[in-house]
Short mmCIF file of C-alpha atoms in Angstrom, two decimals:
data_model
loop_
_atom_site.label_atom_id
_atom_site.label_comp_id
_atom_site.label_asym_id
_atom_site.label_seq_id
_atom_site.Cartn_x
_atom_site.Cartn_y
_atom_site.Cartn_z
CA MET A 22 -40.36 13.50 -119.83
CA ARG A 23 -42.36 16.59 -118.81
CA PRO A 24 -40.57 19.88 -119.57
CA ARG A 25 -38.96 21.45 -116.49
CA VAL A 26 -38.84 25.16 -115.76
CA ASN A 27 -37.30 27.33 -113.07
CA LEU A 28 -39.06 30.72 -113.09
CA ILE A 29 -36.95 33.43 -111.44
CA THR A 30 -38.69 36.66 -110.38
CA MET A 31 -36.84 39.96 -110.16
CA GLY A 32 -38.26 43.18 -108.71
CA CYS A 33 -41.51 43.96 -106.95
CA SER A 34 -44.61 42.16 -105.71
CA LYS A 35 -46.47 43.19 -108.89
CA ASN A 36 -43.92 41.17 -110.87
CA LEU A 37 -44.41 38.29 -108.45
CA VAL A 38 -48.14 38.19 -109.24
CA ASP A 39 -47.30 38.02 -112.95
CA SER A 40 -44.94 35.13 -112.27
CA GLU A 41 -47.64 33.30 -110.34
CA ARG A 42 -49.97 33.60 -113.32
CA VAL A 43 -47.26 32.19 -115.57
CA LEU A 44 -46.68 29.31 -113.15
CA HIS A 45 -50.38 28.42 -113.31
CA ILE A 46 -50.37 28.47 -117.12
CA LEU A 47 -47.23 26.33 -117.20
CA ALA A 48 -48.81 23.78 -114.89
CA GLU A 49 -51.89 23.61 -117.11
CA ALA A 50 -49.62 22.99 -120.07
CA GLY A 51 -48.11 19.96 -118.32
CA ILE A 52 -44.85 21.62 -117.37
CA ASP A 53 -43.00 20.85 -114.14
CA ALA A 54 -42.33 24.38 -112.86
CA VAL A 55 -40.52 25.62 -109.75
CA HIS A 56 -40.00 29.18 -108.53
CA ASP A 57 -36.66 30.77 -107.64
CA ALA A 58 -34.94 27.41 -107.19
CA ALA A 59 -31.37 27.83 -105.93
CA GLN A 60 -30.25 24.56 -107.53
CA PHE A 61 -31.72 23.74 -110.94
CA SER A 62 -30.44 21.78 -113.92
CA GLY A 63 -31.60 20.01 -117.00
CA GLY A 64 -34.42 22.34 -118.01
CA THR A 65 -35.44 25.86 -118.97
CA VAL A 66 -34.84 28.98 -116.91
CA VAL A 67 -37.41 31.76 -117.34
CA ILE A 68 -36.38 35.13 -115.89
CA ASN A 69 -39.13 37.66 -115.13
CA THR A 70 -37.13 40.88 -115.17
CA CYS A 71 -37.43 44.31 -113.55
CA GLY A 72 -36.78 47.49 -115.51
CA PHE A 73 -37.66 50.20 -112.99
CA ILE A 74 -34.35 51.80 -111.90
CA GLY A 75 -30.67 51.32 -112.64
CA ASP A 76 -29.81 48.91 -109.83
CA ALA A 77 -32.84 46.74 -110.56
CA LYS A 78 -32.05 46.65 -114.27
CA GLN A 79 -28.47 45.65 -113.57
CA GLU A 80 -29.63 42.89 -111.24
CA SER A 81 -31.85 41.52 -114.01
CA ILE A 82 -29.05 41.71 -116.57
CA ASP A 83 -26.72 39.88 -114.17
CA ALA A 84 -29.32 37.13 -113.71
CA ILE A 85 -29.69 36.74 -117.47
CA LEU A 86 -25.93 36.56 -118.01
CA GLU A 87 -25.53 34.00 -115.24
CA ALA A 88 -28.26 31.83 -116.76
CA CYS A 89 -26.53 32.08 -120.14
CA ARG A 90 -23.26 30.95 -118.51
CA GLN A 91 -25.06 27.97 -116.99
CA LYS A 92 -26.48 27.13 -120.40
CA ALA A 93 -23.01 27.35 -122.00
CA GLN A 94 -21.70 24.94 -119.36
CA GLY A 95 -24.49 22.47 -120.15
CA ASN A 96 -26.24 22.79 -116.80
CA ILE A 97 -29.51 24.09 -118.25
CA ASP A 98 -31.07 23.70 -121.66
CA ARG A 99 -32.66 27.05 -122.51
CA VAL A 100 -32.93 30.65 -121.27
CA ILE A 101 -36.14 32.63 -121.76
CA VAL A 102 -36.58 36.25 -120.65
CA MET A 103 -39.82 38.12 -119.98
CA GLY A 104 -41.03 41.05 -117.89
CA CYS A 105 -40.44 44.77 -117.54
CA LEU A 106 -36.85 44.96 -118.80
CA SER A 107 -37.57 43.04 -121.99
CA GLU A 108 -40.80 45.01 -122.47
CA ARG A 109 -38.85 48.26 -122.28
CA TYR A 110 -35.90 47.18 -124.44
CA ARG A 111 -37.54 44.81 -126.92
CA GLU A 112 -35.35 45.92 -129.82
CA GLU A 113 -31.98 46.27 -128.10
CA LEU A 114 -31.69 43.23 -125.81
CA PRO A 115 -31.86 40.40 -128.39
CA HIS A 116 -28.88 41.95 -130.20
CA GLU A 117 -26.89 42.53 -127.01
CA ILE A 118 -27.48 39.07 -125.49
CA PRO A 119 -28.03 36.68 -128.40
CA GLU A 120 -27.48 33.65 -126.13
CA VAL A 121 -31.04 34.02 -124.86
CA ASP A 122 -33.36 31.58 -126.65
CA ALA A 123 -36.54 33.67 -126.56
CA TRP A 124 -37.67 37.13 -125.44
CA PHE A 125 -41.13 38.16 -124.30
CA GLY A 126 -42.64 41.35 -122.91
CA LYS A 127 -44.35 41.99 -119.62
CA PHE A 128 -47.78 40.69 -120.60
CA ASP A 129 -46.91 37.73 -122.87
CA TRP A 130 -47.61 35.11 -120.18
CA GLU A 131 -49.42 32.67 -122.45
CA SER A 132 -46.72 32.89 -125.12
CA VAL A 133 -44.08 31.96 -122.53
CA ALA A 134 -45.95 28.75 -121.71
CA ALA A 135 -46.48 27.97 -125.40
CA GLU A 136 -42.75 28.47 -126.05
CA VAL A 137 -41.73 26.13 -123.24
CA ALA A 138 -44.34 23.46 -123.89
CA ARG A 139 -44.13 23.73 -127.68
CA ARG A 140 -47.93 23.71 -127.79
CA ASP A 141 -50.91 25.82 -126.78
CA HIS A 142 -52.06 25.66 -123.18
CA THR A 143 -55.53 24.80 -121.93
CA HIS A 144 -58.16 27.45 -121.19
CA HIS A 145 -57.94 29.24 -117.85
CA ARG A 146 -59.34 32.27 -116.09
CA SER A 147 -57.07 35.27 -116.51
CA TRP A 148 -56.63 35.76 -112.76
CA GLN A 149 -55.75 32.18 -111.87
CA ARG A 150 -52.26 31.72 -110.43
CA ARG A 151 -50.09 29.43 -108.35
CA LEU A 152 -49.06 31.15 -105.14
CA THR A 153 -45.38 31.44 -104.29
CA THR A 154 -46.01 33.18 -100.96
CA PRO A 155 -46.85 31.30 -97.77
CA SER A 156 -50.40 30.00 -98.09
CA HIS A 157 -51.86 32.45 -95.56
CA TYR A 158 -51.08 35.67 -97.44
CA THR A 159 -50.90 36.94 -100.99
CA TYR A 160 -50.64 40.04 -103.15
CA LEU A 161 -53.75 41.12 -105.03
CA LYS A 162 -53.07 43.25 -108.12
CA ILE A 163 -56.15 45.29 -108.99
CA ALA A 164 -54.79 47.45 -111.82
CA GLU A 165 -51.89 47.82 -114.21
CA GLY A 166 -50.22 50.89 -115.67
CA CYS A 167 -50.06 54.54 -114.65
CA ASN A 168 -51.33 57.87 -116.04
CA ARG A 169 -49.42 60.20 -113.69
CA MET A 170 -46.26 60.68 -115.76
CA CYS A 171 -44.00 61.72 -112.87
CA ALA A 172 -40.82 63.22 -114.28
CA PHE A 173 -38.48 60.59 -112.82
CA CYS A 174 -40.53 57.45 -113.44
CA ALA A 175 -40.28 54.95 -116.28
CA ILE A 176 -43.30 52.86 -115.23
CA PRO A 177 -45.72 54.40 -117.77
CA ILE A 178 -43.15 53.72 -120.50
CA ILE A 179 -43.15 50.05 -119.54
CA THR A 180 -46.76 49.35 -118.52
CA GLY A 181 -48.71 51.87 -120.55
CA ARG A 182 -51.89 53.66 -119.54
CA TYR A 183 -53.86 52.81 -116.42
CA HIS A 184 -56.11 49.78 -116.71
CA SER A 185 -58.35 48.70 -113.83
CA ARG A 186 -59.57 45.16 -113.36
CA PRO A 187 -63.37 44.84 -112.99
CA ILE A 188 -64.58 44.61 -109.40
CA ASP A 189 -66.48 41.36 -109.97
CA GLU A 190 -63.38 39.66 -111.41
CA ILE A 191 -61.29 40.73 -108.41
CA LEU A 192 -63.92 39.45 -105.98
CA ASP A 193 -64.02 36.10 -107.78
CA GLU A 194 -60.25 35.86 -107.34
CA VAL A 195 -60.49 36.74 -103.64
CA ARG A 196 -63.14 34.06 -103.02
CA SER A 197 -61.02 31.49 -104.84
CA LEU A 198 -57.94 32.39 -102.77
CA VAL A 199 -59.89 32.30 -99.49
CA ALA A 200 -61.01 28.79 -100.42
CA CYS A 201 -57.30 27.89 -100.69
CA GLY A 202 -56.58 29.20 -97.19
CA VAL A 203 -55.46 32.78 -97.85
CA LYS A 204 -56.32 35.13 -94.96
CA GLU A 205 -54.34 38.27 -95.74
CA PHE A 206 -54.62 40.30 -98.94
CA ASN A 207 -52.05 42.97 -99.78
CA VAL A 208 -53.80 45.07 -102.41
CA ILE A 209 -51.34 46.46 -104.95
CA ALA A 210 -51.23 48.62 -108.07
CA GLN A 211 -48.89 51.22 -109.49
CA ASP A 212 -51.51 53.77 -108.35
CA LEU A 213 -54.34 52.67 -106.04
CA SER A 214 -55.82 56.18 -105.96
CA ASN A 215 -56.80 55.98 -109.62
CA TYR A 216 -58.50 52.60 -109.36
CA GLY A 217 -61.73 52.26 -111.31
CA ARG A 218 -61.83 55.72 -112.84
CA ASP A 219 -61.36 54.17 -116.26
CA LEU A 220 -64.23 51.70 -115.80
CA GLY A 221 -67.06 54.21 -116.22
CA GLY A 222 -70.38 53.91 -114.43
CA ILE A 223 -71.18 55.34 -111.00
CA GLN A 224 -68.16 56.95 -109.36
CA ASN A 225 -69.75 57.85 -106.01
CA PRO A 226 -68.72 56.15 -103.84
CA SER A 227 -65.41 55.63 -105.59
CA PRO A 228 -64.72 52.22 -107.17
CA LEU A 229 -61.94 51.64 -104.62
CA ALA A 230 -64.34 52.25 -101.73
CA ARG A 231 -66.86 49.85 -103.27
CA LEU A 232 -64.17 47.22 -103.85
CA LEU A 233 -62.89 47.43 -100.27
CA THR A 234 -66.40 47.20 -98.85
CA SER A 235 -67.20 44.12 -100.92
CA MET A 236 -63.86 42.47 -100.17
CA SER A 237 -64.25 42.98 -96.43
CA ASP A 238 -67.68 41.31 -96.57
CA ILE A 239 -66.22 38.03 -97.88
CA PRO A 240 -66.03 35.44 -95.07
CA GLY A 241 -62.45 34.36 -94.41
CA VAL A 242 -60.83 37.66 -95.39
CA GLU A 243 -58.98 38.53 -92.17
CA TRP A 244 -56.71 41.36 -93.30
CA ILE A 245 -56.77 43.79 -96.25
CA ARG A 246 -53.76 46.06 -96.58
CA LEU A 247 -53.36 48.90 -99.11
CA HIS A 248 -50.20 49.60 -101.08
CA TYR A 249 -49.07 52.34 -103.41
CA ALA A 250 -51.70 55.07 -103.18
CA TYR A 251 -50.93 58.33 -104.94
CA PRO A 252 -51.27 61.58 -102.94
CA ALA A 253 -52.92 63.71 -105.64
CA ASP A 254 -56.64 63.05 -106.25
CA PHE A 255 -56.76 60.75 -103.23
CA PRO A 256 -60.10 58.89 -102.86
CA TYR A 257 -61.04 60.16 -99.40
CA ASP A 258 -64.22 58.09 -99.29
CA ILE A 259 -62.14 54.98 -98.56
CA LEU A 260 -61.26 56.38 -95.13
CA PRO A 261 -64.68 55.73 -93.46
CA VAL A 262 -64.51 52.20 -94.87
CA MET A 263 -61.02 51.68 -93.42
CA ALA A 264 -62.07 53.10 -90.06
CA SER A 265 -65.23 51.02 -89.73
CA ARG A 266 -64.15 47.64 -91.11
CA PRO A 267 -62.08 45.61 -88.61
CA ASN A 268 -60.52 43.44 -91.32
CA ILE A 269 -59.13 46.42 -93.25
CA CYS A 270 -55.72 47.11 -91.74
CA LYS A 271 -55.08 50.56 -90.34
CA TYR A 272 -52.22 50.90 -92.79
CA LEU A 273 -51.60 52.86 -95.96
CA ASP A 274 -48.57 52.85 -98.27
CA ILE A 275 -48.46 56.22 -100.02
CA ALA A 276 -45.30 57.44 -101.77
CA LEU A 277 -44.84 61.17 -101.13
CA GLN A 278 -41.32 61.50 -102.63
CA HIS A 279 -40.63 65.01 -101.24
CA ILE A 280 -42.09 68.04 -99.44
CA ASP A 281 -40.27 71.00 -101.04
CA ASP A 282 -42.61 72.78 -103.48
CA THR A 283 -39.94 73.38 -106.11
CA VAL A 284 -38.80 69.77 -106.05
CA LEU A 285 -42.40 68.51 -106.18
CA ALA A 286 -43.10 70.74 -109.17
CA ASN A 287 -39.94 69.53 -110.94
CA MET A 288 -41.01 65.96 -110.18
CA HIS A 289 -44.39 66.67 -111.79
CA ARG A 290 -46.19 65.27 -108.74
CA HIS A 291 -49.45 67.29 -109.06
CA ILE A 292 -49.40 68.28 -105.36
CA ASP A 293 -47.65 70.78 -103.08
CA ALA A 294 -46.46 70.82 -99.47
CA SER A 295 -49.64 72.37 -98.06
CA ARG A 296 -51.96 69.80 -99.63
CA THR A 297 -49.60 67.00 -98.63
CA ARG A 298 -49.85 68.03 -94.98
CA GLU A 299 -53.64 68.35 -95.28
CA LEU A 300 -53.79 64.82 -96.69
CA LEU A 301 -51.71 63.35 -93.86
CA ALA A 302 -53.73 65.19 -91.21
CA ARG A 303 -56.97 63.89 -92.67
CA LEU A 304 -55.69 60.31 -92.88
CA ARG A 305 -54.78 60.35 -89.19
CA ASP A 306 -57.98 62.13 -88.17
CA GLU A 307 -60.41 59.87 -90.03
CA VAL A 308 -58.60 56.58 -89.41
CA PRO A 309 -57.37 56.72 -85.79
CA GLY A 310 -54.23 54.67 -85.25
CA ILE A 311 -53.39 54.42 -88.95
CA HIS A 312 -49.77 53.53 -89.72
CA ILE A 313 -48.50 55.37 -92.78
CA ARG A 314 -45.71 53.99 -94.93
CA THR A 315 -44.09 56.33 -97.42
CA THR A 316 -41.18 56.48 -99.85
CA LEU A 317 -38.99 59.55 -100.30
CA MET A 318 -36.38 60.54 -102.87
CA VAL A 319 -33.21 62.55 -102.34
CA GLY A 320 -30.93 64.14 -104.91
CA PHE A 321 -33.57 64.97 -107.52
CA PRO A 322 -32.40 67.76 -109.86
CA GLY A 323 -32.97 71.11 -108.17
CA GLU A 324 -32.88 69.72 -104.61
CA THR A 325 -30.83 72.36 -102.79
CA GLU A 326 -29.48 71.95 -99.27
CA ASP A 327 -32.40 74.09 -98.07
CA ALA A 328 -34.84 71.80 -99.87
CA PHE A 329 -33.25 68.76 -98.27
CA ASP A 330 -33.39 70.42 -94.86
CA ARG A 331 -37.12 70.94 -95.40
CA LEU A 332 -37.43 67.24 -96.15
CA MET A 333 -35.61 66.35 -92.92
CA GLU A 334 -37.84 68.74 -90.95
CA PHE A 335 -40.91 67.18 -92.59
CA VAL A 336 -39.87 63.66 -91.56
CA THR A 337 -39.18 64.86 -88.01
CA GLU A 338 -42.58 66.55 -87.91
CA GLN A 339 -44.64 63.70 -89.39
CA LYS A 340 -42.89 60.75 -87.71
CA PHE A 341 -43.82 58.18 -90.33
CA ASP A 342 -44.38 54.70 -88.94
CA ARG A 343 -42.70 53.15 -91.97
CA MET A 344 -40.41 54.87 -94.44
CA GLY A 345 -38.12 53.93 -97.29
CA ALA A 346 -35.92 56.22 -99.36
CA PHE A 347 -33.66 56.14 -102.39
CA ALA A 348 -31.34 58.45 -104.28
CA TYR A 349 -32.38 59.78 -107.67
CA CYS A 350 -31.09 57.84 -110.65
CA GLU A 351 -31.74 59.29 -114.09
CA GLU A 352 -33.83 57.05 -116.33
CA GLU A 353 -33.62 57.48 -120.09
CA ASP A 354 -36.72 58.66 -121.95
CA THR A 355 -38.29 60.15 -118.82
CA ARG A 356 -39.25 63.82 -118.56
CA ALA A 357 -36.48 64.46 -116.04
CA ALA A 358 -33.86 62.95 -118.35
CA ARG A 359 -35.07 65.12 -121.24
CA GLU A 360 -35.56 68.42 -119.42
CA LEU A 361 -33.39 68.43 -116.27
CA THR A 362 -29.70 68.02 -115.56
CA ASP A 363 -28.63 65.39 -113.03
CA GLU A 364 -26.14 67.80 -111.46
CA ILE A 365 -26.04 66.64 -107.83
CA PRO A 366 -22.88 64.55 -107.16
CA GLU A 367 -23.39 60.94 -106.19
CA ASP A 368 -21.56 61.36 -102.88
CA VAL A 369 -23.92 64.21 -101.96
CA LYS A 370 -26.93 62.06 -102.82
CA GLN A 371 -25.60 59.21 -100.70
CA ASN A 372 -24.83 61.52 -97.78
CA ARG A 373 -28.37 62.88 -97.86
CA LEU A 374 -29.81 59.39 -98.07
CA ASP A 375 -27.73 58.22 -95.11
CA ARG A 376 -28.78 61.21 -93.00
CA LEU A 377 -32.44 60.72 -93.85
CA MET A 378 -32.44 57.01 -93.01
CA ALA A 379 -30.52 57.61 -89.76
CA LEU A 380 -33.22 60.07 -88.74
CA GLN A 381 -35.93 57.55 -89.60
CA GLU A 382 -34.21 54.87 -87.55
CA GLU A 383 -34.40 57.12 -84.49
CA ILE A 384 -38.08 57.83 -85.16
CA ALA A 385 -38.86 54.14 -85.72
CA LEU A 386 -37.29 53.23 -82.37
CA GLN A 387 -39.28 55.94 -80.57
CA LEU A 388 -42.54 54.74 -82.12
CA ASN A 389 -41.77 51.10 -81.40
CA GLU A 390 -40.94 51.85 -77.76
CA LYS A 391 -44.44 53.29 -77.36
CA LYS A 392 -45.83 49.86 -78.22
CA ILE A 393 -44.18 48.18 -75.22
CA GLY A 394 -46.97 46.81 -73.04
CA GLN A 395 -49.54 46.85 -75.85
CA THR A 396 -51.39 43.75 -77.07
CA LEU A 397 -51.23 43.18 -80.83
CA ARG A 398 -52.93 40.69 -83.09
CA VAL A 399 -50.28 38.97 -85.22
CA ILE A 400 -50.04 36.38 -87.97
CA VAL A 401 -47.22 33.80 -87.91
CA ASP A 402 -45.03 33.70 -91.03
CA SER A 403 -42.25 31.35 -89.90
CA GLU A 404 -40.20 30.25 -86.91
CA ASN A 405 -36.57 29.86 -85.89
CA ASP A 406 -34.91 28.30 -82.87
CA ASP A 407 -35.86 31.14 -80.53
CA TYR A 408 -38.88 32.95 -81.95
CA TYR A 409 -42.03 32.75 -84.00
CA VAL A 410 -41.58 35.36 -86.74
CA CYS A 411 -44.84 37.29 -86.97
CA ARG A 412 -46.40 40.47 -88.29
CA SER A 413 -49.15 42.76 -87.04
CA GLN A 414 -51.72 44.57 -89.19
CA TYR A 415 -49.17 47.40 -89.39
CA ASP A 416 -46.51 45.25 -91.05
CA SER A 417 -46.50 44.32 -94.70
CA PRO A 418 -44.56 41.22 -95.78
CA GLU A 419 -40.90 41.63 -96.83
CA VAL A 420 -40.68 45.42 -96.36
CA ASP A 421 -41.83 46.17 -92.79
CA PRO A 422 -40.70 45.25 -89.26
CA GLU A 423 -41.44 41.87 -87.72
CA VAL A 424 -42.80 40.88 -84.34
CA LEU A 425 -40.58 38.20 -82.77
CA VAL A 426 -42.67 36.15 -80.34
CA GLU A 427 -40.91 34.08 -77.71
CA LYS A 428 -41.66 30.36 -77.95
CA THR A 429 -43.33 29.98 -74.58
CA SER A 430 -46.42 28.29 -76.04
CA PRO A 431 -47.14 26.55 -79.37
CA MET A 432 -48.16 28.63 -82.39
CA HIS A 433 -48.61 27.43 -85.96
CA ILE A 434 -47.63 29.01 -89.27
CA GLY A 435 -50.50 31.03 -90.68
CA GLY A 436 -52.28 31.23 -87.33
CA MET A 437 -53.39 34.51 -85.79
CA TYR A 438 -52.72 35.21 -82.10
CA ASP A 439 -52.73 37.98 -79.53
CA VAL A 440 -49.28 38.86 -78.19
CA LYS A 441 -47.97 41.37 -75.67
CA VAL A 442 -45.02 43.58 -76.67
CA THR A 443 -42.17 43.34 -74.15
CA ASP A 444 -39.27 45.08 -75.91
CA ALA A 445 -38.53 47.20 -78.97
CA LEU A 446 -35.76 47.64 -81.52
CA PRO A 447 -35.80 50.15 -84.39
CA PHE A 448 -37.20 47.63 -86.85
CA GLU A 449 -38.44 44.76 -84.67
CA LEU A 450 -40.70 44.17 -81.72
CA ILE A 451 -40.23 41.42 -79.12
CA ALA A 452 -43.39 39.88 -77.66
CA ILE A 453 -44.83 37.00 -75.67
CA PRO A 454 -48.08 35.13 -76.33
CA VAL A 455 -51.14 36.30 -74.41
#
């Protein structure tokens, strides 16, 4: 019988892309592989772990322990662990959880397949993968690693230095995915702003601007959406490309983390409040209608009540279209863990987080109400009894609001339609087909 595998992905969309590459290699090796199967027995479970922050690490550990329990009960045959957590704790984890049959790091995709199949796999292109997302959209990882060394972040410890993929390789992948029916490309990296600076050659226009221009020229590419830009050293020459190309979404995900100068300096963010505001003003000026998504942190060491008040005032002033936030959690081996004291009580952190998100909910409702009466182009992700569940160019999968379209006329999954917004909630729009 062919070996059977259930590959479970923990963490972010960048991890999901890695899992999709593993799934392709497993299929080439003759392995019957499924992804995130709720019910699975009689085979191998491979867990692609996350090691970013405390909650994510605990979730990965819990998944590993549950798989080991299933193995002890005879429901599955083997447990294999890969990904960020095992990359970060290569020495410690095998001793702490000896029930796991094999451990691999974040980039050992081919070794995972060889371990499961008990033989080498066939040759493949490095970017080939088996999509786990709906067939009309995907995530496109254009780089790995990070050079920024923010004080709170463990990503450079896990992924290493920044490494850009060549433009031609990325374009080959895009063409291949378009041929499979993909319309929407969510471009991801730990740091989009740094893309291509390690590749050498001509840097004007920036490699990211050249990549976006070439991607948008490929027939069949309907939407390109940008995730995880870094505010310092931002490649401003992408803005004319975004403004002029109709298939580049007027959307940018850029994590700002804070606005107080002392907190930003302690975070080692390479930017201050004045330049942050200049950046946001320029984004909105050069790309009219752009929707900005950001992530903020509360409770970082040194965040006084005055500093938090400045953050609240900043959010009120900027009215971000999309915003997430989290409370600081000390990560071992980071600069903050070595040099700063995590002195803010957890209940204070949670109170600040709750206040910040309550403010954002009010802002989100105000912004959504302004869309009532507007016509939006949407893509259909799924349907339920009452609505087609859709997204506009301003909505990234999984993390952003949805547009719920009343079922007054037929629409198909993956199709793109014009709809008119009729009502608004803080994190959803209601619409009817045009």
